[in-house]
Amino acid sequence: MTTVSPDTGVGPLLRGWRELRRISQLDLALRADSSARHISFIETGRSRPSEEMVLRLAEHLDIPVRERNALLVVAGYAPRYPQTPLDDPAMASVREGLDRLLAGYEPYPALVVDGTYDVVAANRGIALLMEGVPEELLVPPLNAMRITLHPAGLAPRILNLPEWRADLLAQMERQIALVRSPELRTLYEEVAAYPVEDRGAGTGDGDGVGAGTDAEVGGRGRERTPSFALPLVIEHGGRVLSFIASIATFNTPMDVTVAELAIETFLPADRETAAYLRERLP
């Protein structure tokens, strides 16, 4: 039996994931066809798990693919999951599939981001919403969080910015808790520090888009958004558009790059928004 340091071994990492998932040693043992005693020995460093056991526990703890590689390395094994660049020829079918999906969703906005919210693909609906964003924010790689929350980006046109900003930051916080990404932490600290315009004066609903538009936002525009999900309410060309966002990921990914891709689509929350997009992007 090989003893692993309780401070640096795979055991404490697995214990941290188990506690994060709020699963007892007994429950994990039952799921992984093991024993609570063996799980305890692994977590305390009294037993070195096999490669198969590390992968089995990671599967039942729903650990992200990148972090599974890290567990394997700490346990003394080679990484199991490759990280293939999206522009690699081997990823051609993935890229083509994503492009077809984004094009098929038009005229509604849709984009694909990686694990740090860099945009890897987007359709014409997204390009329409980004009209007027300064060129310095559009220099590749475009970052969805930076473009959305930057005071020179989309933020001034998001009419429910406090709610939408809080939701995005909470989303990033949940992701940071799951992955050890210095880049993601740095991005979070950057966008969380952006100043937020105080819209309490005047009409109280998005000063800067015009008195007539403010009235629409405060009245009819706000009332027609559904209550089953937080909408993105944004001004574009003097019109108030409302969207409900959804995020999709790949099922059972076997590559780090694919595992960290997320497809975000924006469904019109009312008929006016849908009609406007069909008119602008026939």
Short mmCIF file of C-alpha atoms in Angstrom, two decimals:
data_model
loop_
_atom_site.label_atom_id
_atom_site.label_comp_id
_atom_site.label_asym_id
_atom_site.label_seq_id
_atom_site.Cartn_x
_atom_site.Cartn_y
_atom_site.Cartn_z
CA MET A 1 0.00 0.00 0.00
CA THR A 2 1.40 3.37 -1.08
CA THR A 3 0.87 6.38 1.16
CA VAL A 4 0.20 9.72 -0.49
CA SER A 5 0.82 13.02 1.29
CA PRO A 6 -2.46 14.18 2.84
CA ASP A 7 -1.60 17.76 1.87
CA THR A 8 -0.74 17.29 -1.79
CA GLY A 9 -2.21 13.95 -2.77
CA VAL A 10 -5.26 13.09 -4.79
CA GLY A 11 -7.18 12.16 -1.64
CA PRO A 12 -7.80 15.69 -0.32
CA LEU A 13 -8.80 16.81 -3.81
CA LEU A 14 -11.35 14.02 -4.09
CA ARG A 15 -12.62 14.80 -0.61
CA GLY A 16 -13.05 18.44 -1.60
CA TRP A 17 -15.11 17.46 -4.63
CA ARG A 18 -17.19 15.06 -2.56
CA GLU A 19 -17.95 17.72 0.02
CA LEU A 20 -18.73 20.22 -2.71
CA ARG A 21 -21.28 17.77 -4.13
CA ARG A 22 -22.60 17.09 -0.60
CA ILE A 23 -22.21 13.35 -0.94
CA SER A 24 -21.26 11.13 2.00
CA GLN A 25 -18.44 8.60 1.80
CA LEU A 26 -21.01 5.81 2.01
CA ASP A 27 -23.12 7.22 -0.82
CA LEU A 28 -20.05 7.68 -3.02
CA ALA A 29 -18.89 4.15 -2.23
CA LEU A 30 -22.25 2.71 -3.23
CA ARG A 31 -22.26 4.62 -6.48
CA ALA A 32 -18.68 3.64 -7.32
CA ASP A 33 -19.07 -0.02 -6.28
CA SER A 34 -16.54 0.38 -3.48
CA SER A 35 -16.64 0.62 0.32
CA ALA A 36 -16.80 3.60 2.64
CA ARG A 37 -13.62 2.32 4.29
CA HIS A 38 -11.73 2.35 0.99
CA ILE A 39 -13.02 5.85 0.15
CA SER A 40 -11.85 7.01 3.58
CA PHE A 41 -8.41 5.49 3.03
CA ILE A 42 -8.11 7.24 -0.34
CA GLU A 43 -9.15 10.61 1.06
CA THR A 44 -6.74 10.42 4.00
CA GLY A 45 -3.83 9.29 1.86
CA ARG A 46 -3.57 5.81 3.38
CA SER A 47 -4.35 4.23 0.01
CA ARG A 48 -3.35 5.23 -3.53
CA PRO A 49 -6.30 4.79 -5.88
CA SER A 50 -5.89 3.05 -9.19
CA GLU A 51 -6.30 5.01 -12.40
CA GLU A 52 -9.64 3.30 -12.94
CA MET A 53 -10.81 4.28 -9.45
CA VAL A 54 -9.82 7.92 -9.93
CA LEU A 55 -11.84 8.06 -13.15
CA ARG A 56 -14.76 6.20 -11.59
CA LEU A 57 -14.93 8.55 -8.62
CA ALA A 58 -14.56 11.58 -10.88
CA GLU A 59 -17.45 10.35 -12.99
CA HIS A 60 -19.76 9.90 -10.00
CA LEU A 61 -18.70 13.27 -8.58
CA ASP A 62 -19.40 14.95 -11.94
CA ILE A 63 -15.94 16.52 -12.01
CA PRO A 64 -15.15 18.62 -15.11
CA VAL A 65 -12.90 16.93 -17.67
CA ARG A 66 -10.01 19.37 -17.18
CA GLU A 67 -10.06 18.71 -13.44
CA ARG A 68 -10.13 14.94 -14.04
CA ASN A 69 -6.82 15.29 -15.85
CA ALA A 70 -5.45 17.21 -12.87
CA LEU A 71 -6.58 14.45 -10.49
CA LEU A 72 -4.89 11.81 -12.62
CA VAL A 73 -1.61 13.74 -12.69
CA VAL A 74 -1.64 14.26 -8.91
CA ALA A 75 -2.35 10.55 -8.46
CA GLY A 76 0.69 9.71 -10.61
CA TYR A 77 -1.01 8.87 -13.89
CA ALA A 78 -0.98 10.42 -17.35
CA PRO A 79 -3.85 12.73 -18.36
CA ARG A 80 -6.64 10.81 -20.06
CA TYR A 81 -8.43 13.59 -21.94
CA PRO A 82 -6.75 15.54 -24.78
CA GLN A 83 -7.16 19.26 -25.34
CA THR A 84 -7.44 19.72 -29.09
CA PRO A 85 -7.45 23.29 -30.51
CA LEU A 86 -10.74 24.10 -32.19
CA ASP A 87 -8.92 25.00 -35.42
CA ASP A 88 -7.27 21.56 -35.56
CA PRO A 89 -8.38 19.48 -38.60
CA ALA A 90 -9.60 16.80 -36.19
CA MET A 91 -12.20 19.28 -34.92
CA ALA A 92 -13.63 20.06 -38.38
CA SER A 93 -16.88 18.21 -37.73
CA VAL A 94 -17.37 20.06 -34.44
CA ARG A 95 -16.82 23.44 -36.08
CA GLU A 96 -19.12 22.63 -38.98
CA GLY A 97 -21.83 21.43 -36.63
CA LEU A 98 -21.61 24.59 -34.55
CA ASP A 99 -21.72 26.81 -37.63
CA ARG A 100 -24.84 25.02 -38.89
CA LEU A 101 -26.51 25.35 -35.50
CA LEU A 102 -25.79 29.08 -35.25
CA ALA A 103 -26.94 29.74 -38.82
CA GLY A 104 -30.09 27.71 -38.29
CA TYR A 105 -31.00 29.80 -35.25
CA GLU A 106 -30.98 33.06 -37.21
CA PRO A 107 -32.38 35.66 -37.10
CA TYR A 108 -32.24 35.11 -33.36
CA PRO A 109 -28.88 35.70 -31.63
CA ALA A 110 -26.65 32.76 -30.73
CA LEU A 111 -22.96 32.31 -29.94
CA VAL A 112 -20.42 29.77 -28.71
CA VAL A 113 -17.96 30.58 -25.93
CA ASP A 114 -15.08 28.68 -24.37
CA GLY A 115 -14.27 28.17 -20.70
CA THR A 116 -13.20 31.79 -20.21
CA TYR A 117 -16.11 33.23 -22.21
CA ASP A 118 -14.06 34.03 -25.29
CA VAL A 119 -16.36 33.95 -28.33
CA VAL A 120 -15.35 31.19 -30.76
CA ALA A 121 -18.36 31.55 -33.08
CA ALA A 122 -21.41 33.80 -33.41
CA ASN A 123 -24.23 34.42 -35.86
CA ARG A 124 -25.68 37.53 -37.48
CA GLY A 125 -28.10 38.08 -34.61
CA ILE A 126 -25.18 38.62 -32.24
CA ALA A 127 -23.49 40.93 -34.74
CA LEU A 128 -26.70 42.99 -34.88
CA LEU A 129 -26.81 43.43 -31.10
CA MET A 130 -23.15 44.47 -31.03
CA GLU A 131 -23.65 47.33 -33.47
CA GLY A 132 -22.13 50.45 -31.93
CA VAL A 133 -19.72 48.61 -29.60
CA PRO A 134 -16.28 50.33 -29.79
CA GLU A 135 -13.67 48.65 -31.94
CA GLU A 136 -11.28 48.18 -29.02
CA LEU A 137 -13.76 45.78 -27.41
CA LEU A 138 -14.14 43.84 -30.66
CA VAL A 139 -10.47 42.96 -31.08
CA PRO A 140 -10.11 39.16 -31.11
CA PRO A 141 -10.48 37.25 -28.98
CA LEU A 142 -13.86 38.77 -28.23
CA ASN A 143 -14.95 38.11 -24.68
CA ALA A 144 -18.69 37.83 -24.06
CA MET A 145 -18.54 38.95 -20.42
CA ARG A 146 -16.32 41.93 -21.18
CA ILE A 147 -18.46 43.10 -24.11
CA THR A 148 -21.66 42.70 -22.11
CA LEU A 149 -20.63 44.38 -18.86
CA HIS A 150 -18.06 46.95 -19.96
CA PRO A 151 -19.40 50.53 -19.53
CA ALA A 152 -18.45 51.20 -23.16
CA GLY A 153 -19.96 47.94 -24.38
CA LEU A 154 -23.53 46.70 -24.19
CA ALA A 155 -24.03 47.66 -20.54
CA PRO A 156 -25.43 51.17 -21.18
CA ARG A 157 -28.13 49.64 -23.43
CA ILE A 158 -29.14 46.84 -21.04
CA LEU A 159 -32.20 48.27 -19.37
CA ASN A 160 -32.24 45.77 -16.51
CA LEU A 161 -28.46 45.85 -16.06
CA PRO A 162 -28.34 45.37 -12.25
CA GLU A 163 -30.33 42.14 -12.45
CA TRP A 164 -28.58 40.85 -15.58
CA ARG A 165 -25.13 41.76 -14.23
CA ALA A 166 -25.83 40.00 -10.92
CA ASP A 167 -26.94 36.88 -12.78
CA LEU A 168 -23.81 36.82 -14.96
CA LEU A 169 -21.47 37.34 -12.01
CA ALA A 170 -23.22 34.58 -10.07
CA GLN A 171 -22.78 32.31 -13.09
CA MET A 172 -19.06 33.04 -13.13
CA GLU A 173 -18.79 32.45 -9.38
CA ARG A 174 -20.36 29.00 -9.77
CA GLN A 175 -17.91 28.17 -12.55
CA ILE A 176 -14.91 29.39 -10.55
CA ALA A 177 -15.98 27.07 -7.72
CA LEU A 178 -15.79 24.13 -10.13
CA VAL A 179 -12.59 24.85 -12.05
CA ARG A 180 -9.21 26.12 -10.94
CA SER A 181 -8.74 28.72 -13.65
CA PRO A 182 -6.58 31.78 -12.92
CA GLU A 183 -7.73 33.27 -16.23
CA LEU A 184 -11.38 32.98 -15.24
CA ARG A 185 -10.69 34.47 -11.81
CA THR A 186 -8.85 37.40 -13.40
CA LEU A 187 -11.73 37.99 -15.81
CA TYR A 188 -14.24 37.89 -12.96
CA GLU A 189 -12.29 40.44 -10.94
CA GLU A 190 -12.08 42.68 -13.99
CA VAL A 191 -15.76 42.68 -14.96
CA ALA A 192 -16.99 42.77 -11.34
CA ALA A 193 -15.03 46.00 -10.89
CA TYR A 194 -16.66 47.77 -13.82
CA PRO A 195 -18.66 50.81 -12.64
CA VAL A 196 -22.43 50.46 -12.87
CA GLU A 197 -24.40 53.48 -14.01
CA ASP A 198 -26.84 54.81 -11.42
CA ARG A 199 -30.19 54.89 -13.18
CA GLY A 200 -32.18 55.99 -10.18
CA ALA A 201 -32.64 59.53 -11.47
CA GLY A 202 -35.15 60.70 -14.06
CA THR A 203 -37.60 58.04 -15.11
CA GLY A 204 -35.74 55.35 -13.21
CA ASP A 205 -35.64 53.08 -16.25
CA GLY A 206 -32.53 53.43 -18.34
CA ASP A 207 -31.66 57.11 -18.79
CA GLY A 208 -29.85 57.72 -22.04
CA VAL A 209 -32.17 55.96 -24.48
CA GLY A 210 -34.53 58.87 -24.81
CA ALA A 211 -37.64 59.95 -22.93
CA GLY A 212 -40.01 58.18 -25.28
CA THR A 213 -38.06 54.94 -25.13
CA ASP A 214 -37.77 55.21 -21.35
CA ALA A 215 -41.52 55.36 -21.08
CA GLU A 216 -41.82 52.28 -23.26
CA VAL A 217 -39.27 50.46 -21.13
CA GLY A 218 -40.98 51.40 -17.92
CA GLY A 219 -44.41 50.47 -19.22
CA ARG A 220 -45.42 48.26 -22.12
CA GLY A 221 -41.88 46.95 -22.83
CA ARG A 222 -41.39 45.67 -19.30
CA GLU A 223 -44.89 44.29 -18.90
CA ARG A 224 -44.73 42.00 -21.90
CA THR A 225 -41.63 40.12 -20.74
CA PRO A 226 -42.40 36.71 -19.22
CA SER A 227 -41.90 35.98 -15.54
CA PHE A 228 -40.67 32.37 -15.85
CA ALA A 229 -37.04 33.44 -16.44
CA LEU A 230 -34.95 36.58 -16.09
CA PRO A 231 -35.04 38.37 -19.46
CA LEU A 232 -32.29 40.37 -21.09
CA VAL A 233 -33.96 43.71 -21.86
CA ILE A 234 -31.81 45.72 -24.25
CA GLU A 235 -32.26 48.83 -26.37
CA HIS A 236 -31.33 48.66 -30.04
CA GLY A 237 -31.92 51.41 -32.56
CA GLY A 238 -34.55 53.04 -30.36
CA ARG A 239 -36.42 49.74 -29.88
CA VAL A 240 -36.70 47.70 -26.71
CA LEU A 241 -35.85 44.03 -27.25
CA SER A 242 -36.40 41.24 -24.74
CA PHE A 243 -34.70 37.83 -24.76
CA ILE A 244 -34.64 34.69 -22.66
CA ALA A 245 -31.20 33.06 -22.69
CA SER A 246 -30.42 29.35 -22.60
CA ILE A 247 -27.06 27.56 -22.42
CA ALA A 248 -26.25 24.13 -23.87
CA THR A 249 -23.11 22.01 -23.54
CA PHE A 250 -21.90 18.78 -25.10
CA ASN A 251 -23.02 15.52 -23.51
CA THR A 252 -20.22 13.25 -22.17
CA PRO A 253 -17.30 15.13 -23.77
CA MET A 254 -13.99 13.31 -24.17
CA ASP A 255 -11.87 16.37 -24.99
CA VAL A 256 -11.14 19.34 -22.72
CA THR A 257 -11.82 21.89 -25.47
CA VAL A 258 -15.21 20.40 -26.32
CA ALA A 259 -16.10 20.00 -22.64
CA GLU A 260 -15.65 23.73 -22.06
CA LEU A 261 -17.65 24.94 -25.05
CA ALA A 262 -21.05 26.46 -24.27
CA ILE A 263 -23.72 27.38 -26.82
CA GLU A 264 -25.81 30.35 -25.69
CA THR A 265 -29.02 31.14 -27.54
CA PHE A 266 -31.35 34.10 -27.07
CA LEU A 267 -35.03 33.39 -27.60
CA PRO A 268 -37.25 36.43 -28.25
CA ALA A 269 -39.41 36.97 -25.19
CA ASP A 270 -42.18 38.74 -27.09
CA ARG A 271 -43.60 39.05 -30.59
CA GLU A 272 -42.23 42.55 -31.09
CA THR A 273 -38.66 41.37 -30.60
CA ALA A 274 -39.14 38.42 -32.95
CA ALA A 275 -40.69 40.64 -35.64
CA TYR A 276 -37.88 43.20 -35.35
CA LEU A 277 -35.19 40.55 -35.83
CA ARG A 278 -36.97 39.02 -38.83
CA GLU A 279 -37.22 42.48 -40.38
CA ARG A 280 -33.56 43.32 -39.81
CA LEU A 281 -32.17 39.89 -40.74
CA PRO A 282 -34.45 38.45 -43.44
#
